[in-house]
Structure formats: structure tokens, C-alpha cells
Short mmCIF file of N, CA and C and ligand atoms in Angstrom, two decimals:
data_model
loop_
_atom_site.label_atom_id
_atom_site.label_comp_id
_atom_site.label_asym_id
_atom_site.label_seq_id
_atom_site.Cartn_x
_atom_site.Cartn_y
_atom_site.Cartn_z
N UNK A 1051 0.83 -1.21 0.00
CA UNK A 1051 0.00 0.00 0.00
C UNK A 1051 0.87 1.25 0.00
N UNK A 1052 1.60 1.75 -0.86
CA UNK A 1052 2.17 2.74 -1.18
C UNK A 1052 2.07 3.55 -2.20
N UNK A 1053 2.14 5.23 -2.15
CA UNK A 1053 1.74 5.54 -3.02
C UNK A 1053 2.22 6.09 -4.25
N UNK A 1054 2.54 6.14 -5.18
CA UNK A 1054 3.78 6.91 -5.86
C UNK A 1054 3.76 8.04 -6.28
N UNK A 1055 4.75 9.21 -6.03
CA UNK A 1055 4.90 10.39 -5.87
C UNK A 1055 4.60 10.50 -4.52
N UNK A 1056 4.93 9.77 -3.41
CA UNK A 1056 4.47 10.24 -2.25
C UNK A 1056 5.70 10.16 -1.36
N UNK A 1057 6.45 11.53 -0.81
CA UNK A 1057 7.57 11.62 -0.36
C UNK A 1057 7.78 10.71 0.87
N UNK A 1058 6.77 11.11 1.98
CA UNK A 1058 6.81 10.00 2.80
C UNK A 1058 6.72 8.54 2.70
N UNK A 1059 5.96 7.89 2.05
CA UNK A 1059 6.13 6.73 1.49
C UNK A 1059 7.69 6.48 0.74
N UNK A 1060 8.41 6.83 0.56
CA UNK A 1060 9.56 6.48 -0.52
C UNK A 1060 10.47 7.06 0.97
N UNK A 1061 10.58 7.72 1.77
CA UNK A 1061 11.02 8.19 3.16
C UNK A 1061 11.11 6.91 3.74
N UNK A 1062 9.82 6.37 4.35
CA UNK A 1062 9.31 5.46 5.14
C UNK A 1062 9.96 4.31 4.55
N UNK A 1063 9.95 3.70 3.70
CA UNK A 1063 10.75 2.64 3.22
C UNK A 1063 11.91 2.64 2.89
N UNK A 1064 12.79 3.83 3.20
CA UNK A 1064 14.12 4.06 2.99
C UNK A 1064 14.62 4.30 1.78
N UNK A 1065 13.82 4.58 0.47
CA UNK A 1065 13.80 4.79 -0.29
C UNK A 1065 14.63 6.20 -0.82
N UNK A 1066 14.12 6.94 0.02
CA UNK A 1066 15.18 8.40 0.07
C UNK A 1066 15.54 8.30 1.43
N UNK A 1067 16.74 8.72 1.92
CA UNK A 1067 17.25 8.49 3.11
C UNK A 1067 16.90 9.51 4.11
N UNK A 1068 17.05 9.33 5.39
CA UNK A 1068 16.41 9.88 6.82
C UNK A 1068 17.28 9.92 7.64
N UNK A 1069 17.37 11.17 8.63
CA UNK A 1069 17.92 10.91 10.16
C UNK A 1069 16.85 9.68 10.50
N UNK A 1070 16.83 8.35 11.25
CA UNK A 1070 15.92 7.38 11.39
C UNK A 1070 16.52 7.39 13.22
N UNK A 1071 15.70 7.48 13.85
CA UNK A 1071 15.72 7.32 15.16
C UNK A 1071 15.31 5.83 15.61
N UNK A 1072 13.93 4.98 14.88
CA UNK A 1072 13.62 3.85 14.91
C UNK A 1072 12.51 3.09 13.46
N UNK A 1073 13.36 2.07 13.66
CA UNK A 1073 12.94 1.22 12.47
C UNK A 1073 11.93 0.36 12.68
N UNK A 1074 10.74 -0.45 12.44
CA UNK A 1074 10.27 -1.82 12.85
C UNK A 1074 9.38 -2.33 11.48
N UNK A 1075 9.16 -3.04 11.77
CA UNK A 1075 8.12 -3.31 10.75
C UNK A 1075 7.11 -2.49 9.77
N UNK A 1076 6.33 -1.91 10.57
CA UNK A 1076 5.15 -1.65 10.25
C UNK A 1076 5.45 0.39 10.36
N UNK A 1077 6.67 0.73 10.93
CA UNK A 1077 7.03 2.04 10.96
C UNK A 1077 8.20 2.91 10.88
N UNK A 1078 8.69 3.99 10.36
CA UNK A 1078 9.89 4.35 10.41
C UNK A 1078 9.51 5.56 11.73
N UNK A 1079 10.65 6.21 12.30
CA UNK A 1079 10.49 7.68 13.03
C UNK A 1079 11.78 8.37 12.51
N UNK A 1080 11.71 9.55 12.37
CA UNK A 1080 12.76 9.97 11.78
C UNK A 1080 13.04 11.46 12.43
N UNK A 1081 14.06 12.62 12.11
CA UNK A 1081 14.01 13.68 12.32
C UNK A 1081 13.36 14.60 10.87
N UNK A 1082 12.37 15.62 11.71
CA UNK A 1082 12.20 16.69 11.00
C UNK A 1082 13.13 17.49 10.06
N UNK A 1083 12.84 17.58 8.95
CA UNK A 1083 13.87 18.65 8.23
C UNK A 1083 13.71 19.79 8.40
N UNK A 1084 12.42 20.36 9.14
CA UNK A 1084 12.11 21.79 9.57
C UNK A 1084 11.60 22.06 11.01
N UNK A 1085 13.17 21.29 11.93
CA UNK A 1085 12.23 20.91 13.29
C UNK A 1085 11.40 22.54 13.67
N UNK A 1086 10.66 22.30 14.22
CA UNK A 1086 10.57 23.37 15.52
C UNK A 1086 11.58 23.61 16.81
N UNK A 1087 11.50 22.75 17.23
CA UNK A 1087 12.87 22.52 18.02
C UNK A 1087 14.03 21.20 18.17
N UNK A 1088 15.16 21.25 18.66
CA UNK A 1088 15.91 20.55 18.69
C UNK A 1088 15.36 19.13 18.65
N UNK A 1089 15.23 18.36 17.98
CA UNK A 1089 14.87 16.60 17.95
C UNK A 1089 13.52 16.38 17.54
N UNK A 1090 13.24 17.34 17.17
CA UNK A 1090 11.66 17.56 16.73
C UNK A 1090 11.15 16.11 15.42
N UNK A 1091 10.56 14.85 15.74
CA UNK A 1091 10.48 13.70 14.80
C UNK A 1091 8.97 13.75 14.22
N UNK A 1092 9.04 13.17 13.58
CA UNK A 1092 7.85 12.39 12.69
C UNK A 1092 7.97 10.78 12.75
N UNK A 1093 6.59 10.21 13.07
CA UNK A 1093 6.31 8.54 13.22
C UNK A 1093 5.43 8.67 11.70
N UNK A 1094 6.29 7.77 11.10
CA UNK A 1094 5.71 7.20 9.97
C UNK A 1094 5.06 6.10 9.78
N UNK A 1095 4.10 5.77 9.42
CA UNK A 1095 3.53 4.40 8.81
C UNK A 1095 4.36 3.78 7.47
N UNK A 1096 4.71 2.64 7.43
CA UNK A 1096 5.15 2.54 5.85
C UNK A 1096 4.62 2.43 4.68
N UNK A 1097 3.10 1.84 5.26
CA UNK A 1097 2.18 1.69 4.18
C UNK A 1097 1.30 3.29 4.17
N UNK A 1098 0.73 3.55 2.86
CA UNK A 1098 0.46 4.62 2.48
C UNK A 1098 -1.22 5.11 3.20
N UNK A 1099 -1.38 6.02 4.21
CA UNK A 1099 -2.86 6.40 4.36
C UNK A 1099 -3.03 8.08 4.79
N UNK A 1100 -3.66 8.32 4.08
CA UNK A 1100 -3.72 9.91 3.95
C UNK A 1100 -3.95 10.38 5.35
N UNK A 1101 -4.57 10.41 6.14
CA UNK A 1101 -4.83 10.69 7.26
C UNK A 1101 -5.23 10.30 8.35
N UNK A 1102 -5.65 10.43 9.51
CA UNK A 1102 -6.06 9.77 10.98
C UNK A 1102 -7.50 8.96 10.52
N UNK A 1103 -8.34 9.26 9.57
CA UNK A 1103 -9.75 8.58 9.22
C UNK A 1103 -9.30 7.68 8.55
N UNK A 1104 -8.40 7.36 7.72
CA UNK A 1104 -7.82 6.68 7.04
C UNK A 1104 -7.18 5.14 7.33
N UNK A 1105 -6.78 5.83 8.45
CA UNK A 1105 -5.59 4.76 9.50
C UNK A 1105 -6.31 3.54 10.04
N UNK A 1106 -5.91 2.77 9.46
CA UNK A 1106 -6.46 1.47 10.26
C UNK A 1106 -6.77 1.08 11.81
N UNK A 1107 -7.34 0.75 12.89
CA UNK A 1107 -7.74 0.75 14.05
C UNK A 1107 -6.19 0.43 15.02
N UNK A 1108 -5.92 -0.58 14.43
CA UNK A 1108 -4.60 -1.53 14.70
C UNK A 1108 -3.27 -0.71 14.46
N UNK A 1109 -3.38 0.16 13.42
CA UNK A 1109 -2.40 0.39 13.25
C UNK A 1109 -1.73 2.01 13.95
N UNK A 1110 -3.58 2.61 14.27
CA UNK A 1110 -3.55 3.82 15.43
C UNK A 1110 -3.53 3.30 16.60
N UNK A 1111 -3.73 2.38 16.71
CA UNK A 1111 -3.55 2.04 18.37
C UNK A 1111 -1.35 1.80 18.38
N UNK A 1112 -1.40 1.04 17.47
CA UNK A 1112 0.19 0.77 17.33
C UNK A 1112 1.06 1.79 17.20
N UNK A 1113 0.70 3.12 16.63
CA UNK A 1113 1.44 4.50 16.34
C UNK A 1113 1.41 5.16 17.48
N UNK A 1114 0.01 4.87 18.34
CA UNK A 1114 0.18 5.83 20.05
C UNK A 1114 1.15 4.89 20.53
N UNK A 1115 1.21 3.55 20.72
CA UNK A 1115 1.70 2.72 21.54
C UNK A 1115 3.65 3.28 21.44
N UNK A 1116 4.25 3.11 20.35
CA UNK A 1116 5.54 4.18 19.82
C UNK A 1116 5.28 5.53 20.03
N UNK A 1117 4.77 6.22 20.20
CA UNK A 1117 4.74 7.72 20.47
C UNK A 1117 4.83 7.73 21.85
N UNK A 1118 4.30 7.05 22.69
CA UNK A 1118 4.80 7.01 24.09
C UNK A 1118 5.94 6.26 24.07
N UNK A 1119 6.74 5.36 23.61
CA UNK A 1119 7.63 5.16 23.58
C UNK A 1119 8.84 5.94 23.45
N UNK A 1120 8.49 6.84 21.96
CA UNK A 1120 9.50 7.35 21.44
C UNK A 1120 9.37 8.61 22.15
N UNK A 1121 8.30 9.45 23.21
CA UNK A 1121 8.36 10.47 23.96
C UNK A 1121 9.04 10.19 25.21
N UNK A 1122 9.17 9.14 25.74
CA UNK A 1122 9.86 8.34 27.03
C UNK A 1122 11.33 8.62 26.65
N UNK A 1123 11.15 7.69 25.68
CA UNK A 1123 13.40 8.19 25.08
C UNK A 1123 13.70 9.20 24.81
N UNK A 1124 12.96 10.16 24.17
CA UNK A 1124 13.32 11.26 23.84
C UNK A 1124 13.71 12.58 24.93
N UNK A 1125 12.27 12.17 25.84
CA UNK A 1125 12.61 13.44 27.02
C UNK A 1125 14.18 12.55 27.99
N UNK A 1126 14.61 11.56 27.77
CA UNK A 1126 14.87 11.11 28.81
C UNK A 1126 16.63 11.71 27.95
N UNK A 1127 16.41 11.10 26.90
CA UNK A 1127 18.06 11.23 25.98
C UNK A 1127 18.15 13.15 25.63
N UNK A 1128 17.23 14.37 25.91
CA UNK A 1128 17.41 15.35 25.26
C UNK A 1128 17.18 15.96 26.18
N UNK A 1129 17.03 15.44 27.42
CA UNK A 1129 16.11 16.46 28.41
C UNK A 1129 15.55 17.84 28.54
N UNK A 1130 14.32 17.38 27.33
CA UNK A 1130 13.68 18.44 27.27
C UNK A 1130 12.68 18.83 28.64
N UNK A 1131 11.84 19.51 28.49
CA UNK A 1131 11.32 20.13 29.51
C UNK A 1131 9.49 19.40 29.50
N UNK A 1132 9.17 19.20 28.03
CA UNK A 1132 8.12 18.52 27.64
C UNK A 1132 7.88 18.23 26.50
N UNK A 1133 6.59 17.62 25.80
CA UNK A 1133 6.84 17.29 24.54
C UNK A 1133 5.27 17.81 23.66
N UNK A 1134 5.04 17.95 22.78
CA UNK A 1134 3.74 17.73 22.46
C UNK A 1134 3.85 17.09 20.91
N UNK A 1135 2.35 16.18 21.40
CA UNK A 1135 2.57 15.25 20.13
C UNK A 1135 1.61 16.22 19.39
N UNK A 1136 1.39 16.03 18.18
CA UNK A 1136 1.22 16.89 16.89
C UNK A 1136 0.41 16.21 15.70
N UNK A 1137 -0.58 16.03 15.53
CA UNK A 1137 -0.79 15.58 14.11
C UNK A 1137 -2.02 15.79 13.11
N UNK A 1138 -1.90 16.57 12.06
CA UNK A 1138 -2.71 17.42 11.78
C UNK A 1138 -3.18 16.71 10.64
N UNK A 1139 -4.79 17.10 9.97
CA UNK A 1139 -5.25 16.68 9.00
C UNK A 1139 -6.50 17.88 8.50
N UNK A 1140 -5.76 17.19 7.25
CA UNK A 1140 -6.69 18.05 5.92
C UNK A 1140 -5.40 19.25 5.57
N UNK A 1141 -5.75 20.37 4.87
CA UNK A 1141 -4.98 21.90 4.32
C UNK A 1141 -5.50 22.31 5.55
N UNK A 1142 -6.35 22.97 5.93
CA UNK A 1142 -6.81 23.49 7.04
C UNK A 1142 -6.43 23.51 8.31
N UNK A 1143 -6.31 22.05 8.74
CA UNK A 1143 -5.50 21.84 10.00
C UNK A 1143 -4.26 21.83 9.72
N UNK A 1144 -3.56 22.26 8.58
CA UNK A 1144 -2.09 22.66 8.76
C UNK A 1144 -1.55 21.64 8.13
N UNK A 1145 -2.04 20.67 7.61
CA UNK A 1145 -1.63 19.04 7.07
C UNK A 1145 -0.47 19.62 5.84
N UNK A 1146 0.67 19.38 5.34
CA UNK A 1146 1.03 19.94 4.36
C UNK A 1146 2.04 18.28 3.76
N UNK A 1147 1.82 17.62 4.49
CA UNK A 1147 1.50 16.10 3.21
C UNK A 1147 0.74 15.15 3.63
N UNK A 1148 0.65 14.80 2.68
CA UNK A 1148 -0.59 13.81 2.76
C UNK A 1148 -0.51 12.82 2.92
N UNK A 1149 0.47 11.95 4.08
CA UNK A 1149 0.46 10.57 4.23
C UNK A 1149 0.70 10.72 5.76
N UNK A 1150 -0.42 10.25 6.15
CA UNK A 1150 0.00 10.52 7.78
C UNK A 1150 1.02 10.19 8.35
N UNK A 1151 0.99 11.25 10.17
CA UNK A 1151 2.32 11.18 10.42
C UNK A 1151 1.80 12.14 11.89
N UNK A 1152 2.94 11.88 12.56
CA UNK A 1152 2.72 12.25 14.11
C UNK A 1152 3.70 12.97 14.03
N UNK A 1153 3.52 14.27 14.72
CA UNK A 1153 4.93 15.20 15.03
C UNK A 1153 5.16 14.51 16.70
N UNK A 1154 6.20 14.48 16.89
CA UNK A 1154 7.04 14.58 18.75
C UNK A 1154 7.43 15.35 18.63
N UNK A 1155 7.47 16.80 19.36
CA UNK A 1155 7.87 18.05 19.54
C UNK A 1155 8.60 18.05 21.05
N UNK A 1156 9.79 18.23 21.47
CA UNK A 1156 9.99 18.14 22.04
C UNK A 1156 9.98 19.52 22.74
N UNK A 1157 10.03 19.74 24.01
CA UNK A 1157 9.60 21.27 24.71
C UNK A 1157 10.36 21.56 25.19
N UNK A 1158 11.46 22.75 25.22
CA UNK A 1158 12.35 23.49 26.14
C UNK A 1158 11.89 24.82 26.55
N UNK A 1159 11.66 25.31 27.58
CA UNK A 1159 11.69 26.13 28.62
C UNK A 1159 11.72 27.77 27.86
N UNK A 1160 12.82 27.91 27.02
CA UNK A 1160 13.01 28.60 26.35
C UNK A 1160 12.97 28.71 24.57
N UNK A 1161 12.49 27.40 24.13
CA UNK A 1161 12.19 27.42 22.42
C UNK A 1161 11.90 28.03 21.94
N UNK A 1162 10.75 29.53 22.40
CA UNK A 1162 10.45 30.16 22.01
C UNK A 1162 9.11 30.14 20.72
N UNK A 1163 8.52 28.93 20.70
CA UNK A 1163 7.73 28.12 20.22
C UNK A 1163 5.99 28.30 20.94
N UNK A 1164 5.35 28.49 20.01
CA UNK A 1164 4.08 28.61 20.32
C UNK A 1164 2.72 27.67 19.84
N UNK A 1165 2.20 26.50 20.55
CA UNK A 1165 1.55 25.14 19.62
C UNK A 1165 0.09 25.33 19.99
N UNK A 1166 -0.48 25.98 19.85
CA UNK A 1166 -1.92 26.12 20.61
C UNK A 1166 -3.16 27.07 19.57
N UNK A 1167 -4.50 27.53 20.64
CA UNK A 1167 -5.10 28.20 20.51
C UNK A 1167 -6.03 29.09 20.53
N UNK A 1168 -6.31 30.11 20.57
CA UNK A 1168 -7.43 31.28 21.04
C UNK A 1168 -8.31 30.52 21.56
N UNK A 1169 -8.76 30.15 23.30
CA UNK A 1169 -9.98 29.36 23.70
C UNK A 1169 -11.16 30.69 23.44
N UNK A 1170 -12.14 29.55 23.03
CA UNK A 1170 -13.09 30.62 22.70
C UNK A 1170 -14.19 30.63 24.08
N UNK A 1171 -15.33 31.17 23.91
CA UNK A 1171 -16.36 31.23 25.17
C UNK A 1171 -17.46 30.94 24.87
N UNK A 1172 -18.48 29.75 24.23
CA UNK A 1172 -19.50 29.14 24.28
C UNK A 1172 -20.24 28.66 24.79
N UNK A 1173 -21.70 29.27 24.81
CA UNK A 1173 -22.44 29.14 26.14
C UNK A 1173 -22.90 27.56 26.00
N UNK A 1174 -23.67 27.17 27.22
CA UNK A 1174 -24.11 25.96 27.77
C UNK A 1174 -25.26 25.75 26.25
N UNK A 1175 -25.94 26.33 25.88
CA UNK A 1175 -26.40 25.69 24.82
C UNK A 1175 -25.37 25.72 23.23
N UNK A 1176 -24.88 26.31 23.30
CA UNK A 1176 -23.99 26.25 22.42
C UNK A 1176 -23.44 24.82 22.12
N UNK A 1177 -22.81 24.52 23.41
CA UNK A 1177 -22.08 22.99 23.76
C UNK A 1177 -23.24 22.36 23.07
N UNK A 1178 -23.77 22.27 23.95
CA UNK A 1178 -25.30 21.09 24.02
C UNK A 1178 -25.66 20.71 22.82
N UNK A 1179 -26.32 22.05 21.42
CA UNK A 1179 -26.11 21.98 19.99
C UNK A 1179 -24.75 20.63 19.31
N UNK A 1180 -23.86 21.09 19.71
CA UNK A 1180 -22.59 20.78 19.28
C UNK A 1180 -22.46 19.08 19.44
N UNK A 1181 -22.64 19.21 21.05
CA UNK A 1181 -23.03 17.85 21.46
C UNK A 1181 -24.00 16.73 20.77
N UNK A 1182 -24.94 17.74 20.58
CA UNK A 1182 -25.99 16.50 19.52
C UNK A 1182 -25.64 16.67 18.14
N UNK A 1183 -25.15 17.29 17.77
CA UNK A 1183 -24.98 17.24 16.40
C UNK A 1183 -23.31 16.33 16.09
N UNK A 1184 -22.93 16.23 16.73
CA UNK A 1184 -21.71 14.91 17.15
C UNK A 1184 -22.16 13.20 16.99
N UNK A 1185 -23.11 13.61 18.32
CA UNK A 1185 -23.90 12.02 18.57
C UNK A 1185 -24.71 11.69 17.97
N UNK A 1186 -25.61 12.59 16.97
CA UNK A 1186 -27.25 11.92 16.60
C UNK A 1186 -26.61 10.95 15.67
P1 AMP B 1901 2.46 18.54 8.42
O1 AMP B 1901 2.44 20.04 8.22
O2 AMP B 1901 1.79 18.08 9.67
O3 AMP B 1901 1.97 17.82 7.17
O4 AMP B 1901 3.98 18.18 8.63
C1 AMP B 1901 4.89 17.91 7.61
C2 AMP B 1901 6.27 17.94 8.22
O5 AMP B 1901 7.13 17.21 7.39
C3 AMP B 1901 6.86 19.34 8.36
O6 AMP B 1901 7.20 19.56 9.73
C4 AMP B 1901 8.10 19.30 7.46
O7 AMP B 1901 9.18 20.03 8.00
C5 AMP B 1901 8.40 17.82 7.40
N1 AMP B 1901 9.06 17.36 6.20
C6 AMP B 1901 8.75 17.65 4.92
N2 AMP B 1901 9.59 17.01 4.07
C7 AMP B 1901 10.44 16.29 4.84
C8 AMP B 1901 11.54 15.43 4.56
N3 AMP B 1901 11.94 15.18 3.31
N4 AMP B 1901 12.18 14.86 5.60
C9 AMP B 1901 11.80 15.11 6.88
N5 AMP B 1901 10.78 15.92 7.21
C10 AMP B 1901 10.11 16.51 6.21
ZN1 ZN B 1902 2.62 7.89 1.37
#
């Protein structure tokens, strides 16, 4: 399941080469070419799926299961201060390729780095709307 013309896919299989932090089967992790901060990675899938709806059940449960992994080694080998995991979908949410992928951001004190956003103030029916239109 790979796709062609798809950088991460040809990444993920070693196809074009990587800083590679960890290898296994079913995933590569590598370093960012535009970290945010120092050690800043991406968890790859090897097989090709555009996004988090995409992702097989098994194989999102298996990508958190390494992301706590690879956040355990990471704060422990870089001692950062914290980490935030990252992973965006669609143009909108910031997605800028299209084969999913988890950022590990690692957090220092001083990075000077900003990952968040404007909380807004929505009243109790507001929610409630929101709420059923989720569940119906
Ligand atoms: P996103 O905006 O969530 O799609 O993230 C894409 C990330 O991939 C960005 O942080 C880029 O810096 C990174 N990136 C793009 N091309 C490469 C590459 N060839 N090797 C490593 N990281 C890359
Ligand atoms: Zn791909």
C-alpha cells in the first residue's frame, strides 16, 4: 500500500534516506527537516494512508503505543522540559503532506515556540447543539 509520488512513502521505506531514530516493521520515526525545536520527529507508517480517518484501528492504536515510547526516550536522551505530540489533517488543519504522520515536539523552557489556541467562550447551549450534532 504505497503511493507513488508520495515523499513519505519512498522516506518510510528508505527509499530516500532519513535521520531514522527507529525502524520496525510496520514504521519508520525519523528527524524533522524543519524541526521546531531541537529533535523535533515524525512517526511514519510505511504503508500509504492519507490521514487519521484513514488509518487502520490496529495500526492507530500501534502508532500511540511508539509515540509514548518514542516520547519516554526522547525526554529522557534530550532532556527536554516537555513534549507535544502533533498531528494534523486536511490543508486546514495545517496538514502539508498527505500521508499521515505524528509530530514529537519536544519542549524546552526557552524554544520560544508557540503550539496552541485562542480558547473561545460558548455558552451551555452552544455545547449542548454541538453535542448533539456529534452524537445523533
Ligand atoms: P504537516 O504540516 O503536519 O503535514 O507536517 C509535515 C512535516 O514534514 C513538516 O514539519 C516538514 O518540515 C516535514 N518534512 C517535509 N519534508 C520532509 C523530509 N523530506 N524529511 C523530513 N521531514 C520533512
Ligand atoms: Zn505515502
Amino acid at each position: 500500500m504505497k503511493e507513488e509520488n508520495c515523499i513519505f512513502c519512498k522516506i518510510a521505506n528508505g527509499e530516500i534516506p532519513s535521520k531514522t531514530l527507529h525502524e520496525d516493521e510496520t514504521f519508520r520515526v525519523i528527524l524533522d527537516v524543519g524541526p521546531a525545536t531541537r529533535g523535533h520527529a515524525l512517526i511514519l507508517p510505511k504503508n500509504h494512508f492519507a490521514n487519521l480517518c484513514e488509518l487502520p484501528e490496529e495500526t492507530a492504536a500501534d502508532a500511540m503505543k511508539l509515540a509514548r515510547r518514542m516520547a519516554a526516550l526522547m525526554t529522557e536522551k534530550l532532556s527536554c522540559d516537555g513534549l507535544n505530540l502533533v498531528q494534523n489533517n486536511g490543508e486546514t488543519a495545517g496538514q502539508t503532506v498527505f500521508h499521515f504522520h505524528m509530530h514529537l515536539i519536544p519542549r524546552y523552557g526557552d524554544d520560544g515556540q508557540k503550539i496552541g489556541w485562542t480558547p473561545g467562550q460558548p455558552t451551555q447551549e452552544e455545547l449542548e447543539e454541538i453535542r448533539k450534532t456529534i452524537t445523533a
